[in-house]
Amino acid sequence: MITIRHCSGFDDFDACVQLQIEVWGYDETELIPRKTFLLAQKIGGQVIGAFDTAPADGSAEAHEVIVGFAMSLPGVKTTNGEARPYLHSHMLAVREGYRNCGLGVRLKREQRLDAIARGIFHMEWTFDPLEIKNAFLNIHRLGAVVRQYRPDFYGVSSSRLQGGLPTDRLMAEWELVSHRVEATLDGSPAEAHNRIEERILVPAAIYQWKASSANRDRALAVQLENRKKFQEAFSRGLTVVGYSLDAEGNGIFELASLSQPEQVFKSQEREKTL
Ligand SMILES: CC(C)(COP(=O)(O)OP(=O)(O)OC[C@H]1O[C@@H](n2cnc3c(N)ncnc32)[C@H](O)[C@@H]1OP(=O)(O)O)[C@@H](O)C(=O)NCCC(=O)NCCS
């Protein structure tokens, strides 16, 4: 049985650090330490864990084991002199044997509800456009949109998931109280209503190409070609509004012009959601 709850205390934060090492394999220059998890929680961010309360690890005593977490940091955006709080979700991780059972989505849903309850209506995070699963989760399952591309955002990374490539990232924007996000979380993605003007493809083989030094040049070629396509599309005002998979498992970003801003920060909308 899996319980989702806020982390608290050194044991929980240590468990997050260990899971971080297990999932990304970071070296000490990139590892987020326990004290940063603790501070994130203290200063208005989030450290939310998924715990298996009956792990099949042979132990006779009742105990819980962390199997996933979502960590975010608080931020402020100032538009037209008005400062608004938001959350930057820095990490989402689920332990290998627990993936594809909906835990990633459950952690994001919990982040959203917690943010709204505290008067925060916007969340952002970066993700690697070559990671087909993450793009599918962020755009198709959660209803995030994307309009920014950041080449080599973090510089060189020791993450084993990066495959030695530049750390190019898309910026996911999640309007927590918007029709798009609510409809998507209810199981009816809003992307069908957009007129798609451009599609950008990521081949299913990208995972193998990134993982083998012999084929890494092919992964790099896709990254560089798609980087150009995204930058051109965003400079024309297009937004990633949808993501689909074809029969071969290739990932396809779908871009459209959004006619009106989707931001909804009004308090009455907040009341409606709660
Ligand atoms: C990304 C991650 C957190 C997702 O966790 P999860 O518990 O597996 O996610 P969920 O089960 O809620 O959702 C995953 C969805 O992707 C789908 N999926 C799985 N493999 C896929 C693939 N290769 N391509 C496309 N979609 C895929 C699943 O079917 C599921 O969708 P569905 O619910 O419609 O079936 C987890 O895979 C992970 O820890 N990855 C490594 C760290 C990472 O990349 N973190 C995110 C960036 S910070």
Short mmCIF file of C-alpha atoms and ligand atoms in Angstrom, two decimals:
data_model
loop_
_atom_site.label_atom_id
_atom_site.label_comp_id
_atom_site.label_asym_id
_atom_site.label_seq_id
_atom_site.Cartn_x
_atom_site.Cartn_y
_atom_site.Cartn_z
CA MET A 1 0.00 0.00 0.00
CA ILE A 2 1.33 3.42 -0.97
CA THR A 3 0.80 6.52 1.15
CA ILE A 4 1.51 10.02 -0.12
CA ARG A 5 2.51 12.50 2.58
CA HIS A 6 4.76 15.46 3.29
CA CYS A 7 8.24 14.46 4.40
CA SER A 8 9.41 15.58 7.80
CA GLY A 9 12.44 14.83 9.93
CA PHE A 10 15.97 13.79 9.06
CA ASP A 11 15.09 10.18 8.23
CA ASP A 12 12.64 11.22 5.53
CA PHE A 13 15.05 13.73 4.00
CA ASP A 14 17.92 11.22 4.11
CA ALA A 15 15.67 8.75 2.31
CA CYS A 16 15.05 11.35 -0.42
CA VAL A 17 18.80 11.87 -0.84
CA GLN A 18 19.34 8.10 -1.17
CA LEU A 19 16.56 7.76 -3.72
CA GLN A 20 18.01 10.69 -5.64
CA ILE A 21 21.35 8.86 -5.89
CA GLU A 22 19.61 5.64 -6.92
CA VAL A 23 17.55 7.34 -9.66
CA TRP A 24 20.03 9.82 -11.18
CA GLY A 25 23.43 8.55 -10.06
CA TYR A 26 24.68 12.10 -9.46
CA ASP A 27 28.19 12.69 -8.19
CA GLU A 28 28.76 14.93 -5.16
CA THR A 29 28.98 18.13 -7.25
CA GLU A 30 25.31 17.85 -8.25
CA LEU A 31 23.72 16.01 -5.36
CA ILE A 32 21.03 17.92 -3.46
CA PRO A 33 21.93 17.39 0.21
CA ARG A 34 19.61 16.71 3.15
CA LYS A 35 19.78 20.30 4.38
CA THR A 36 18.42 21.62 1.07
CA PHE A 37 15.43 19.24 1.28
CA LEU A 38 14.85 20.46 4.81
CA LEU A 39 15.10 24.10 3.79
CA ALA A 40 12.83 23.60 0.78
CA GLN A 41 10.16 22.33 3.15
CA LYS A 42 10.75 25.14 5.66
CA ILE A 43 10.68 28.11 3.25
CA GLY A 44 7.45 27.35 1.45
CA GLY A 45 8.52 24.70 -1.05
CA GLN A 46 7.48 21.06 -0.99
CA VAL A 47 9.04 17.70 -0.19
CA ILE A 48 6.29 15.17 -0.73
CA GLY A 49 7.04 11.46 -0.48
CA ALA A 50 5.38 8.25 -1.63
CA PHE A 51 5.86 5.54 0.98
CA ASP A 52 5.27 1.81 0.67
CA THR A 53 3.76 0.90 4.05
CA ALA A 54 3.95 -2.85 3.44
CA PRO A 55 7.18 -3.39 1.46
CA ALA A 56 7.90 -6.96 0.36
CA ASP A 57 11.47 -6.83 1.71
CA GLY A 58 11.24 -9.79 4.06
CA SER A 59 11.07 -7.66 7.19
CA ALA A 60 8.67 -8.99 9.85
CA GLU A 61 8.23 -5.59 11.52
CA ALA A 62 5.82 -2.95 10.22
CA HIS A 63 7.75 -0.12 8.62
CA GLU A 64 7.56 2.16 5.59
CA VAL A 65 9.98 2.65 2.74
CA ILE A 66 10.21 5.70 0.50
CA VAL A 67 9.52 4.82 -3.15
CA GLY A 68 9.12 8.28 -4.66
CA PHE A 69 9.26 11.98 -3.95
CA ALA A 70 8.55 15.39 -5.47
CA MET A 71 10.61 18.38 -4.37
CA SER A 72 9.90 22.01 -5.21
CA LEU A 73 11.35 25.38 -4.28
CA PRO A 74 9.37 28.59 -3.83
CA GLY A 75 9.88 31.46 -6.26
CA VAL A 76 8.47 34.89 -7.07
CA LYS A 77 7.52 36.31 -10.47
CA THR A 78 6.93 40.02 -10.87
CA THR A 79 4.71 41.16 -13.73
CA ASN A 80 3.64 44.80 -14.12
CA GLY A 81 4.81 45.52 -10.58
CA GLU A 82 2.76 42.69 -9.12
CA ALA A 83 4.73 39.98 -7.32
CA ARG A 84 3.26 36.51 -7.36
CA PRO A 85 4.54 33.39 -5.64
CA TYR A 86 5.05 30.19 -7.61
CA LEU A 87 6.75 26.84 -7.17
CA HIS A 88 9.64 25.50 -9.18
CA SER A 89 9.40 21.73 -9.01
CA HIS A 90 13.01 20.62 -9.16
CA MET A 91 12.79 16.83 -8.85
CA LEU A 92 10.26 14.06 -9.34
CA ALA A 93 11.48 10.52 -8.77
CA VAL A 94 9.86 7.10 -8.48
CA ARG A 95 11.88 3.97 -7.62
CA GLU A 96 12.30 1.66 -10.63
CA GLY A 97 10.09 -1.23 -9.50
CA TYR A 98 7.22 1.15 -8.65
CA ARG A 99 7.04 3.01 -11.98
CA ASN A 100 4.15 3.12 -14.43
CA CYS A 101 1.54 2.54 -11.71
CA GLY A 102 0.44 6.15 -11.49
CA LEU A 103 2.71 7.26 -8.62
CA GLY A 104 4.34 10.08 -10.60
CA VAL A 105 0.91 11.54 -11.37
CA ARG A 106 -0.21 11.08 -7.74
CA LEU A 107 2.80 13.03 -6.49
CA LYS A 108 2.12 15.84 -8.97
CA ARG A 109 -1.55 15.93 -8.00
CA GLU A 110 -0.55 16.25 -4.34
CA GLN A 111 1.86 19.08 -5.20
CA ARG A 112 -0.96 20.86 -7.01
CA LEU A 113 -3.50 20.55 -4.21
CA ASP A 114 -0.99 21.63 -1.59
CA ALA A 115 -0.01 24.69 -3.69
CA ILE A 116 -3.61 25.77 -4.30
CA ALA A 117 -4.45 25.38 -0.62
CA ARG A 118 -1.61 27.84 0.12
CA GLY A 119 -2.67 30.38 -2.52
CA ILE A 120 -0.08 29.39 -5.14
CA PHE A 121 -1.49 28.88 -8.64
CA HIS A 122 1.54 28.44 -10.86
CA MET A 123 4.19 25.73 -10.99
CA GLU A 124 7.10 25.24 -13.37
CA TRP A 125 9.78 22.66 -13.94
CA THR A 126 12.33 21.79 -16.56
CA PHE A 127 12.51 18.50 -18.43
CA ASP A 128 14.68 16.92 -21.05
CA PRO A 129 12.86 17.04 -24.41
CA LEU A 130 14.54 13.75 -25.40
CA GLU A 131 12.85 11.88 -22.51
CA ILE A 132 9.69 10.63 -24.23
CA LYS A 133 8.06 9.30 -21.06
CA ASN A 134 8.56 12.54 -19.14
CA ALA A 135 7.18 14.64 -21.98
CA PHE A 136 4.13 12.36 -22.21
CA LEU A 137 3.57 12.64 -18.46
CA ASN A 138 4.05 16.41 -18.27
CA ILE A 139 2.01 17.43 -21.29
CA HIS A 140 -0.47 14.67 -22.01
CA ARG A 141 -1.22 13.44 -18.49
CA LEU A 142 -0.79 16.67 -16.48
CA GLY A 143 -1.74 19.38 -18.99
CA ALA A 144 1.46 21.45 -18.74
CA VAL A 145 2.31 23.70 -21.70
CA VAL A 146 5.76 24.75 -22.94
CA ARG A 147 6.98 27.93 -24.59
CA GLN A 148 10.65 28.13 -23.63
CA TYR A 149 13.73 26.16 -24.68
CA ARG A 150 16.93 26.41 -22.65
CA PRO A 151 20.03 25.00 -24.39
CA ASP A 152 22.50 23.31 -21.99
CA PHE A 153 20.58 24.72 -19.01
CA TYR A 154 22.58 23.07 -16.22
CA GLY A 155 25.91 22.70 -18.02
CA VAL A 156 27.71 19.35 -17.87
CA SER A 157 25.80 16.78 -15.81
CA SER A 158 26.89 13.59 -14.08
CA SER A 159 23.34 12.18 -14.32
CA ARG A 160 23.33 8.76 -15.93
CA LEU A 161 20.02 9.69 -17.59
CA GLN A 162 21.74 12.51 -19.49
CA GLY A 163 24.01 10.21 -21.51
CA GLY A 164 26.75 12.86 -21.65
CA LEU A 165 24.66 15.17 -23.87
CA PRO A 166 24.21 18.91 -23.29
CA THR A 167 21.51 19.49 -20.67
CA ASP A 168 18.93 21.06 -22.99
CA ARG A 169 15.62 21.61 -21.21
CA LEU A 170 12.07 22.62 -21.95
CA MET A 171 10.27 24.66 -19.31
CA ALA A 172 6.92 23.13 -18.34
CA GLU A 173 4.34 25.68 -17.15
CA TRP A 174 1.50 24.28 -15.07
CA GLU A 175 -1.41 26.65 -14.49
CA LEU A 176 -2.86 24.88 -11.49
CA VAL A 177 -6.34 26.40 -11.76
CA SER A 178 -7.05 26.40 -15.47
CA HIS A 179 -9.48 24.59 -17.72
CA ARG A 180 -6.62 22.81 -19.49
CA VAL A 181 -5.14 21.33 -16.33
CA GLU A 182 -8.44 20.46 -14.70
CA ALA A 183 -9.78 18.79 -17.86
CA THR A 184 -6.54 16.87 -18.37
CA LEU A 185 -6.48 15.60 -14.78
CA ASP A 186 -10.12 14.58 -15.21
CA GLY A 187 -9.05 12.43 -18.15
CA SER A 188 -10.05 14.62 -21.10
CA PRO A 189 -6.94 16.43 -22.40
CA ALA A 190 -7.74 19.86 -23.81
CA GLU A 191 -5.17 19.52 -26.58
CA ALA A 192 -7.78 18.16 -29.02
CA HIS A 193 -9.25 21.66 -29.29
CA ASN A 194 -6.07 23.23 -30.59
CA ARG A 195 -5.22 23.52 -34.28
CA ILE A 196 -1.79 21.92 -34.47
CA GLU A 197 0.61 23.96 -36.59
CA GLU A 198 3.84 22.06 -36.05
CA ARG A 199 5.00 18.64 -34.84
CA ILE A 200 8.46 17.80 -33.51
CA LEU A 201 9.40 14.12 -33.34
CA VAL A 202 11.69 12.26 -30.93
CA PRO A 203 12.56 8.74 -32.15
CA ALA A 204 11.79 5.86 -29.77
CA ALA A 205 15.39 4.65 -30.22
CA ILE A 206 16.69 7.77 -28.44
CA TYR A 207 17.03 5.88 -25.14
CA GLN A 208 19.35 3.28 -26.70
CA TRP A 209 21.30 5.94 -28.57
CA LYS A 210 21.86 7.97 -25.40
CA ALA A 211 22.91 4.89 -23.44
CA SER A 212 25.59 3.62 -25.87
CA SER A 213 28.76 5.56 -26.57
CA ALA A 214 28.80 4.13 -30.12
CA ASN A 215 25.44 5.75 -30.93
CA ARG A 216 25.59 8.92 -28.87
CA ASP A 217 26.27 11.04 -31.97
CA ARG A 218 22.85 10.05 -33.30
CA ALA A 219 21.20 11.23 -30.08
CA LEU A 220 23.18 14.47 -30.26
CA ALA A 221 22.09 15.01 -33.89
CA VAL A 222 18.42 14.67 -32.86
CA GLN A 223 18.97 17.04 -29.94
CA LEU A 224 20.58 19.72 -32.12
CA GLU A 225 17.99 19.42 -34.88
CA ASN A 226 15.07 19.58 -32.43
CA ARG A 227 16.69 22.44 -30.51
CA LYS A 228 16.58 24.49 -33.71
CA LYS A 229 12.98 23.51 -34.43
CA PHE A 230 11.80 24.43 -30.93
CA GLN A 231 13.63 27.74 -30.94
CA GLU A 232 12.14 28.67 -34.31
CA ALA A 233 8.64 27.58 -33.32
CA PHE A 234 8.75 29.47 -29.99
CA SER A 235 10.06 32.59 -31.72
CA ARG A 236 6.95 32.41 -33.95
CA GLY A 237 4.76 32.39 -30.83
CA LEU A 238 3.86 28.69 -30.87
CA THR A 239 3.28 26.72 -27.66
CA VAL A 240 3.58 22.98 -26.99
CA VAL A 241 -0.01 22.03 -26.16
CA GLY A 242 -0.05 18.30 -26.81
CA TYR A 243 2.07 15.18 -26.93
CA SER A 244 1.32 11.90 -28.60
CA LEU A 245 2.98 8.57 -29.25
CA ASP A 246 2.84 6.86 -32.63
CA ALA A 247 2.61 3.10 -33.22
CA GLU A 248 6.43 2.74 -33.06
CA GLY A 249 6.65 4.56 -29.72
CA ASN A 250 8.12 7.76 -31.20
CA GLY A 251 7.16 10.83 -29.20
CA ILE A 252 5.54 13.77 -30.98
CA PHE A 253 5.36 17.31 -29.57
CA GLU A 254 2.31 19.16 -30.90
CA LEU A 255 2.53 22.95 -31.16
CA ALA A 256 -0.23 25.49 -31.68
CA SER A 257 -0.95 29.19 -31.26
CA LEU A 258 -2.80 29.81 -28.02
CA SER A 259 -5.30 32.56 -28.64
CA GLN A 260 -5.59 33.75 -25.06
CA PRO A 261 -3.55 33.43 -21.90
CA GLU A 262 -4.62 30.57 -19.69
CA GLN A 263 -3.43 31.99 -16.42
CA VAL A 264 -6.13 32.09 -13.79
CA PHE A 265 -5.05 33.59 -10.51
CA LYS A 266 -8.40 34.94 -9.38
CA SER A 267 -9.50 34.17 -5.89
CA GLN A 268 -13.02 33.09 -6.91
CA GLU A 269 -11.46 30.42 -9.14
CA ARG A 270 -9.50 29.27 -6.15
CA GLU A 271 -12.67 28.96 -4.09
CA LYS A 272 -14.25 26.94 -6.88
CA THR A 273 -11.33 24.49 -6.95
CA LEU A 274 -11.22 23.99 -3.23
C1 LIG B 1 9.34 10.26 -14.48
C2 LIG B 1 8.88 9.37 -13.32
C3 LIG B 1 8.91 10.15 -12.04
C4 LIG B 1 7.43 8.93 -13.60
O1 LIG B 1 6.95 8.16 -12.51
P1 LIG B 1 5.83 7.01 -12.73
O2 LIG B 1 5.33 6.63 -11.40
O3 LIG B 1 6.39 5.93 -13.58
O4 LIG B 1 4.71 7.83 -13.55
P2 LIG B 1 3.18 7.42 -13.79
O5 LIG B 1 3.02 5.94 -13.68
O6 LIG B 1 2.32 8.28 -12.94
O7 LIG B 1 2.98 7.92 -15.28
C5 LIG B 1 3.85 7.53 -16.32
C6 LIG B 1 3.11 7.53 -17.63
O8 LIG B 1 4.07 7.39 -18.69
C7 LIG B 1 3.72 6.27 -19.49
N1 LIG B 1 4.95 5.70 -20.02
C8 LIG B 1 5.73 4.74 -19.49
N2 LIG B 1 6.78 4.50 -20.30
C9 LIG B 1 6.66 5.33 -21.35
C10 LIG B 1 7.42 5.57 -22.52
N3 LIG B 1 8.57 4.92 -22.78
N4 LIG B 1 6.98 6.51 -23.38
C11 LIG B 1 5.86 7.20 -23.15
N5 LIG B 1 5.08 7.03 -22.05
C12 LIG B 1 5.48 6.10 -21.17
C13 LIG B 1 3.01 5.35 -18.54
O9 LIG B 1 2.22 4.42 -19.25
C14 LIG B 1 2.17 6.35 -17.76
O10 LIG B 1 1.06 6.81 -18.49
P3 LIG B 1 -0.41 6.19 -18.27
O11 LIG B 1 -0.77 6.47 -16.84
O12 LIG B 1 -1.25 6.94 -19.24
O13 LIG B 1 -0.29 4.73 -18.55
C15 LIG B 1 9.78 8.10 -13.21
O14 LIG B 1 9.78 7.43 -14.44
C16 LIG B 1 11.21 8.44 -12.79
O15 LIG B 1 11.53 8.49 -11.61
N6 LIG B 1 12.11 8.65 -13.79
C17 LIG B 1 13.50 8.98 -13.53
C18 LIG B 1 13.67 10.41 -13.01
C19 LIG B 1 13.07 11.45 -13.91
O16 LIG B 1 13.25 11.46 -15.12
N7 LIG B 1 12.29 12.38 -13.30
C20 LIG B 1 11.56 13.42 -14.01
C21 LIG B 1 12.37 14.58 -14.36
S1 LIG B 1 12.85 15.56 -12.98
#
